[in-house]
Amino acid sequence: MKSFRKELSFHLPTQRGFINITPQVEEALRESEIKEGLCLVNSMHITSSVFINDDESGLHHDYDQWLERLAPHEPVSGYRHNDTGEDNADAHMKRQIMGREVVVAVSDGKLDFGPWEQIFYGEFDGRRRKRVLVKIIGE
Amino acid sequence: MKSFRKELSFHLPTQRGFINITPQVEEALRESEIKEGLCLVNSMHITSSVFINDDESGLHHDYDQWLERLAPHEPVSGYRHNDTGEDNADAHMKRQIMGREVVVAVSDGKLDFGPWEQIFYGEFDGRRRKRVLVKIIGE
Amino acid sequence: MKSFRKELSFHLPTQRGFINITPQVEEALRESEIKEGLCLVNSMHITSSVFINDDESGLHHDYDQWLERLAPHEPVSGYRHNDTGEDNADAHMKRQIMGREVVVAVSDGKLDFGPWEQIFYGEFDGRRRKRVLVKIIGE
């Protein structure tokens, strides 16, 4: 069994946003030289997500509005977590809906995807450097 | 290390619905002859889910109503994604709540489940053929 | 390839609550003697969650209030699942938002975590014994 580890790094200038990180994960898979196995991709932070969906800007706009409706940023004082001096309690909620991680099958040296699957980093408390972990095991 | 890959295929006649796919996943596990490892089961589509919960029809009715309340199909024009000619933006939301995938332990040649765990395919944009990927690695 | 399996057991005196189970998972990892691989941690029940977030009591209070707003316990009769004699339909919803499982990379014999990541058991239908499965594969 082989294993491979790589950190990806991102810095969004805005509070919230989505980045297609599929090319970076594919690059990690090539470097790993693993042909059959499982690829874990997870946010190393607790106010952001890694998820799989469609690369369509209208959809990303809809996700943003929808998450803001389910877990509004304001009023900041409405969350007890924000009594600690933070203002990002809503980001901890949004991240739970979108998920921390994805596990992707590796088959024939490739991410084993359906036709529209792409991997995204979802940021809900940006404006600073954040990391994503790629861990691949297999042969 | 052994690895095994199989696609399952489904076609729901309705827009939304849940199918218990545990027997098909157990069949794939038997075919794999893997006794100890991990079994990934994921939707290959971005408007449907694979998740684990209870096989109880009242609960599935409740899930459907609840998801429709959190991410209503109508008004279709309320989602920018639907400007592309689609009408399934809500399905992309529902799928995020229910999840893309499950990872199940394989122990002693069996899906290592608690008493009520069953695997479901959750469709939110049906009336066409959809695929689920089963990938098992182990020994 | 090595594999390791362990069940953890919990009993919350309240209907809902969160327990930091990171020490128990780290103990299981030490027992496994696995240095590189993947660690699956999942609830064996369908009304509770395993998830990764921050160990901050204000945040846990916020999660509880937020989940109750998205999937209220009352009115119990509002859920068809509860016609079966149960009163825990809401717990099946809350668990879907928070998730069933986490998959954590194992690197250098340690859970490969970002700075604030901790593993929690989230109970939504407590007052009885519940189990969590830890399955680790690797080398």
PDB file of N, CA and C in Angstrom, chain B residues 87-132:
ATOM      1  N   ASP B  87     -34.305  23.520 -14.374  1.00  0.00           N
ATOM      2  CA  ASP B  87     -35.262  23.869 -13.318  1.00  0.00           C
ATOM      3  C   ASP B  87     -34.919  23.119 -12.032  1.00  0.00           C
ATOM      4  N   ASN B  88     -33.641  22.710 -11.904  1.00  0.00           N
ATOM      5  CA  ASN B  88     -33.279  21.805 -10.815  1.00  0.00           C
ATOM      6  C   ASN B  88     -32.342  22.410  -9.761  1.00  0.00           C
ATOM      7  N   ALA B  89     -32.287  23.743  -9.673  1.00  0.00           N
ATOM      8  CA  ALA B  89     -31.383  24.349  -8.683  1.00  0.00           C
ATOM      9  C   ALA B  89     -31.663  23.807  -7.279  1.00  0.00           C
ATOM     10  N   ASP B  90     -32.947  23.661  -6.951  1.00  0.00           N
ATOM     11  CA  ASP B  90     -33.298  23.154  -5.613  1.00  0.00           C
ATOM     12  C   ASP B  90     -32.692  21.781  -5.365  1.00  0.00           C
ATOM     13  N   ALA B  91     -32.577  20.966  -6.401  1.00  0.00           N
ATOM     14  CA  ALA B  91     -32.027  19.617  -6.246  1.00  0.00           C
ATOM     15  C   ALA B  91     -30.550  19.673  -5.840  1.00  0.00           C
ATOM     16  N   HIS B  92     -29.822  20.684  -6.329  1.00  0.00           N
ATOM     17  CA  HIS B  92     -28.417  20.870  -5.944  1.00  0.00           C
ATOM     18  C   HIS B  92     -28.297  21.237  -4.464  1.00  0.00           C
ATOM     19  N   MET B  93     -29.316  21.930  -3.927  1.00  0.00           N
ATOM     20  CA  MET B  93     -29.325  22.286  -2.500  1.00  0.00           C
ATOM     21  C   MET B  93     -29.673  21.050  -1.656  1.00  0.00           C
ATOM     22  N   LYS B  94     -30.756  20.395  -2.047  1.00  0.00           N
ATOM     23  CA  LYS B  94     -31.208  19.222  -1.283  1.00  0.00           C
ATOM     24  C   LYS B  94     -30.090  18.187  -1.179  1.00  0.00           C
ATOM     25  N   ARG B  95     -29.366  17.987  -2.276  1.00  0.00           N
ATOM     26  CA  ARG B  95     -28.303  16.997  -2.280  1.00  0.00           C
ATOM     27  C   ARG B  95     -27.202  17.370  -1.272  1.00  0.00           C
ATOM     28  N   GLN B  96     -26.933  18.678  -1.079  1.00  0.00           N
ATOM     29  CA  GLN B  96     -25.890  19.051  -0.115  1.00  0.00           C
ATOM     30  C   GLN B  96     -26.305  18.701   1.308  1.00  0.00           C
ATOM     31  N   ILE B  97     -27.579  18.870   1.621  1.00  0.00           N
ATOM     32  CA  ILE B  97     -28.035  18.520   2.976  1.00  0.00           C
ATOM     33  C   ILE B  97     -27.933  17.015   3.208  1.00  0.00           C
ATOM     34  N   MET B  98     -28.325  16.230   2.230  1.00  0.00           N
ATOM     35  CA  MET B  98     -28.343  14.771   2.413  1.00  0.00           C
ATOM     36  C   MET B  98     -26.982  14.128   2.151  1.00  0.00           C
ATOM     37  N   GLY B  99     -26.105  14.826   1.447  1.00  0.00           N
ATOM     38  CA  GLY B  99     -24.736  14.335   1.236  1.00  0.00           C
ATOM     39  C   GLY B  99     -24.536  13.599  -0.072  1.00  0.00           C
ATOM     40  N   ARG B 100     -23.307  13.574  -0.542  1.00  0.00           N
ATOM     41  CA  ARG B 100     -22.954  12.906  -1.805  1.00  0.00           C
ATOM     42  C   ARG B 100     -22.644  11.436  -1.630  1.00  0.00           C
ATOM     43  N   GLU B 101     -22.089  11.063  -0.471  1.00  0.00           N
ATOM     44  CA  GLU B 101     -21.429   9.761  -0.347  1.00  0.00           C
ATOM     45  C   GLU B 101     -21.532   9.233   1.073  1.00  0.00           C
ATOM     46  N   VAL B 102     -21.310   7.934   1.213  1.00  0.00           N
ATOM     47  CA  VAL B 102     -21.042   7.346   2.524  1.00  0.00           C
ATOM     48  C   VAL B 102     -19.805   6.464   2.414  1.00  0.00           C
ATOM     49  N   VAL B 103     -19.074   6.382   3.515  1.00  0.00           N
ATOM     50  CA  VAL B 103     -17.953   5.445   3.619  1.00  0.00           C
ATOM     51  C   VAL B 103     -18.326   4.463   4.731  1.00  0.00           C
ATOM     52  N   VAL B 104     -18.309   3.186   4.395  1.00  0.00           N
ATOM     53  CA  VAL B 104     -18.744   2.154   5.329  1.00  0.00           C
ATOM     54  C   VAL B 104     -17.576   1.208   5.599  1.00  0.00           C
ATOM     55  N   ALA B 105     -17.363   0.884   6.865  1.00  0.00           N
ATOM     56  CA  ALA B 105     -16.336  -0.090   7.215  1.00  0.00           C
ATOM     57  C   ALA B 105     -16.738  -1.465   6.701  1.00  0.00           C
ATOM     58  N   VAL B 106     -15.740  -2.213   6.231  1.00  0.00           N
ATOM     59  CA  VAL B 106     -15.938  -3.624   5.873  1.00  0.00           C
ATOM     60  C   VAL B 106     -15.188  -4.458   6.909  1.00  0.00           C
ATOM     61  N   SER B 107     -15.914  -5.288   7.647  1.00  0.00           N
ATOM     62  CA  SER B 107     -15.303  -6.133   8.673  1.00  0.00           C
ATOM     63  C   SER B 107     -15.823  -7.542   8.495  1.00  0.00           C
ATOM     64  N   ASP B 108     -14.901  -8.514   8.432  1.00  0.00           N
ATOM     65  CA  ASP B 108     -15.340  -9.906   8.326  1.00  0.00           C
ATOM     66  C   ASP B 108     -16.178 -10.151   7.076  1.00  0.00           C
ATOM     67  N   GLY B 109     -15.886  -9.414   6.016  1.00  0.00           N
ATOM     68  CA  GLY B 109     -16.608  -9.592   4.752  1.00  0.00           C
ATOM     69  C   GLY B 109     -17.986  -8.978   4.703  1.00  0.00           C
ATOM     70  N   LYS B 110     -18.339  -8.186   5.766  1.00  0.00           N
ATOM     71  CA  LYS B 110     -19.692  -7.581   5.799  1.00  0.00           C
ATOM     72  C   LYS B 110     -19.635  -6.070   5.953  1.00  0.00           C
ATOM     73  N   LEU B 111     -20.690  -5.386   5.504  1.00  0.00           N
ATOM     74  CA  LEU B 111     -20.857  -3.956   5.815  1.00  0.00           C
ATOM     75  C   LEU B 111     -21.040  -3.862   7.327  1.00  0.00           C
ATOM     76  N   ASP B 112     -20.182  -3.084   7.974  1.00  0.00           N
ATOM     77  CA  ASP B 112     -20.127  -3.066   9.443  1.00  0.00           C
ATOM     78  C   ASP B 112     -21.109  -2.021   9.978  1.00  0.00           C
ATOM     79  N   PHE B 113     -22.363  -2.438  10.120  1.00  0.00           N
ATOM     80  CA  PHE B 113     -23.476  -1.532  10.385  1.00  0.00           C
ATOM     81  C   PHE B 113     -24.007  -1.648  11.809  1.00  0.00           C
ATOM     82  N   GLY B 114     -24.524  -0.548  12.321  1.00  0.00           N
ATOM     83  CA  GLY B 114     -25.377  -0.573  13.499  1.00  0.00           C
ATOM     84  C   GLY B 114     -26.727  -1.172  13.128  1.00  0.00           C
ATOM     85  N   PRO B 115     -27.601  -1.372  14.113  1.00  0.00           N
ATOM     86  CA  PRO B 115     -28.827  -2.158  13.918  1.00  0.00           C
ATOM     87  C   PRO B 115     -29.780  -1.643  12.837  1.00  0.00           C
ATOM     88  N   TRP B 116     -29.862  -0.309  12.638  1.00  0.00           N
ATOM     89  CA  TRP B 116     -30.856   0.220  11.709  1.00  0.00           C
ATOM     90  C   TRP B 116     -30.270   0.834  10.457  1.00  0.00           C
ATOM     91  N   GLU B 117     -28.960   0.773  10.308  1.00  0.00           N
ATOM     92  CA  GLU B 117     -28.344   1.470   9.174  1.00  0.00           C
ATOM     93  C   GLU B 117     -28.644   0.769   7.845  1.00  0.00           C
ATOM     94  N   GLN B 118     -29.120   1.566   6.898  1.00  0.00           N
ATOM     95  CA  GLN B 118     -29.366   1.104   5.532  1.00  0.00           C
ATOM     96  C   GLN B 118     -28.916   2.215   4.580  1.00  0.00           C
ATOM     97  N   ILE B 119     -28.441   1.834   3.400  1.00  0.00           N
ATOM     98  CA  ILE B 119     -27.929   2.815   2.442  1.00  0.00           C
ATOM     99  C   ILE B 119     -29.015   3.179   1.433  1.00  0.00           C
ATOM    100  N   PHE B 120     -29.199   4.477   1.228  1.00  0.00           N
ATOM    101  CA  PHE B 120     -30.214   4.952   0.290  1.00  0.00           C
ATOM    102  C   PHE B 120     -29.624   5.801  -0.816  1.00  0.00           C
ATOM    103  N   TYR B 121     -30.234   5.655  -1.986  1.00  0.00           N
ATOM    104  CA  TYR B 121     -30.037   6.616  -3.060  1.00  0.00           C
ATOM    105  C   TYR B 121     -31.184   7.612  -2.963  1.00  0.00           C
ATOM    106  N   GLY B 122     -30.852   8.891  -2.858  1.00  0.00           N
ATOM    107  CA  GLY B 122     -31.861   9.951  -2.775  1.00  0.00           C
ATOM    108  C   GLY B 122     -31.866  10.761  -4.057  1.00  0.00           C
ATOM    109  N   GLU B 123     -32.955  10.687  -4.766  1.00  0.00           N
ATOM    110  CA  GLU B 123     -33.079  11.368  -6.062  1.00  0.00           C
ATOM    111  C   GLU B 123     -33.857  12.667  -5.891  1.00  0.00           C
ATOM    112  N   PHE B 124     -33.324  13.770  -6.443  1.00  0.00           N
ATOM    113  CA  PHE B 124     -34.022  15.055  -6.359  1.00  0.00           C
ATOM    114  C   PHE B 124     -34.299  15.647  -7.740  1.00  0.00           C
ATOM    115  N   ASP B 125     -33.912  14.937  -8.782  1.00  0.00           N
ATOM    116  CA  ASP B 125     -34.136  15.426 -10.149  1.00  0.00           C
ATOM    117  C   ASP B 125     -34.200  14.215 -11.076  1.00  0.00           C
ATOM    118  N   GLY B 126     -35.227  13.409 -10.900  1.00  0.00           N
ATOM    119  CA  GLY B 126     -35.311  12.093 -11.523  1.00  0.00           C
ATOM    120  C   GLY B 126     -35.857  12.093 -12.931  1.00  0.00           C
ATOM    121  N   ARG B 127     -36.456  10.991 -13.274  1.00  0.00           N
ATOM    122  CA  ARG B 127     -37.011  10.749 -14.617  1.00  0.00           C
ATOM    123  C   ARG B 127     -35.925  10.554 -15.674  1.00  0.00           C
ATOM    124  N   ARG B 128     -34.750  10.096 -15.218  1.00  0.00           N
ATOM    125  CA  ARG B 128     -33.700   9.717 -16.182  1.00  0.00           C
ATOM    126  C   ARG B 128     -32.731   8.770 -15.470  1.00  0.00           C
ATOM    127  N   ARG B 129     -31.898   8.088 -16.240  1.00  0.00           N
ATOM    128  CA  ARG B 129     -30.973   7.113 -15.692  1.00  0.00           C
ATOM    129  C   ARG B 129     -29.870   7.806 -14.910  1.00  0.00           C
ATOM    130  N   LYS B 130     -29.594   7.294 -13.711  1.00  0.00           N
ATOM    131  CA  LYS B 130     -28.540   7.860 -12.861  1.00  0.00           C
ATOM    132  C   LYS B 130     -27.675   6.712 -12.360  1.00  0.00           C
ATOM    133  N   ARG B 131     -26.417   7.045 -12.003  1.00  0.00           N
ATOM    134  CA  ARG B 131     -25.474   6.024 -11.580  1.00  0.00           C
ATOM    135  C   ARG B 131     -24.913   6.273 -10.190  1.00  0.00           C
ATOM    136  N   VAL B 132     -24.618   5.190  -9.500  1.00  0.00           N
ATOM    137  CA  VAL B 132     -23.968   5.217  -8.186  1.00  0.00           C
ATOM    138  C   VAL B 132     -22.698   4.386  -8.290  1.00  0.00           C
TER     139      VAL B 132
END
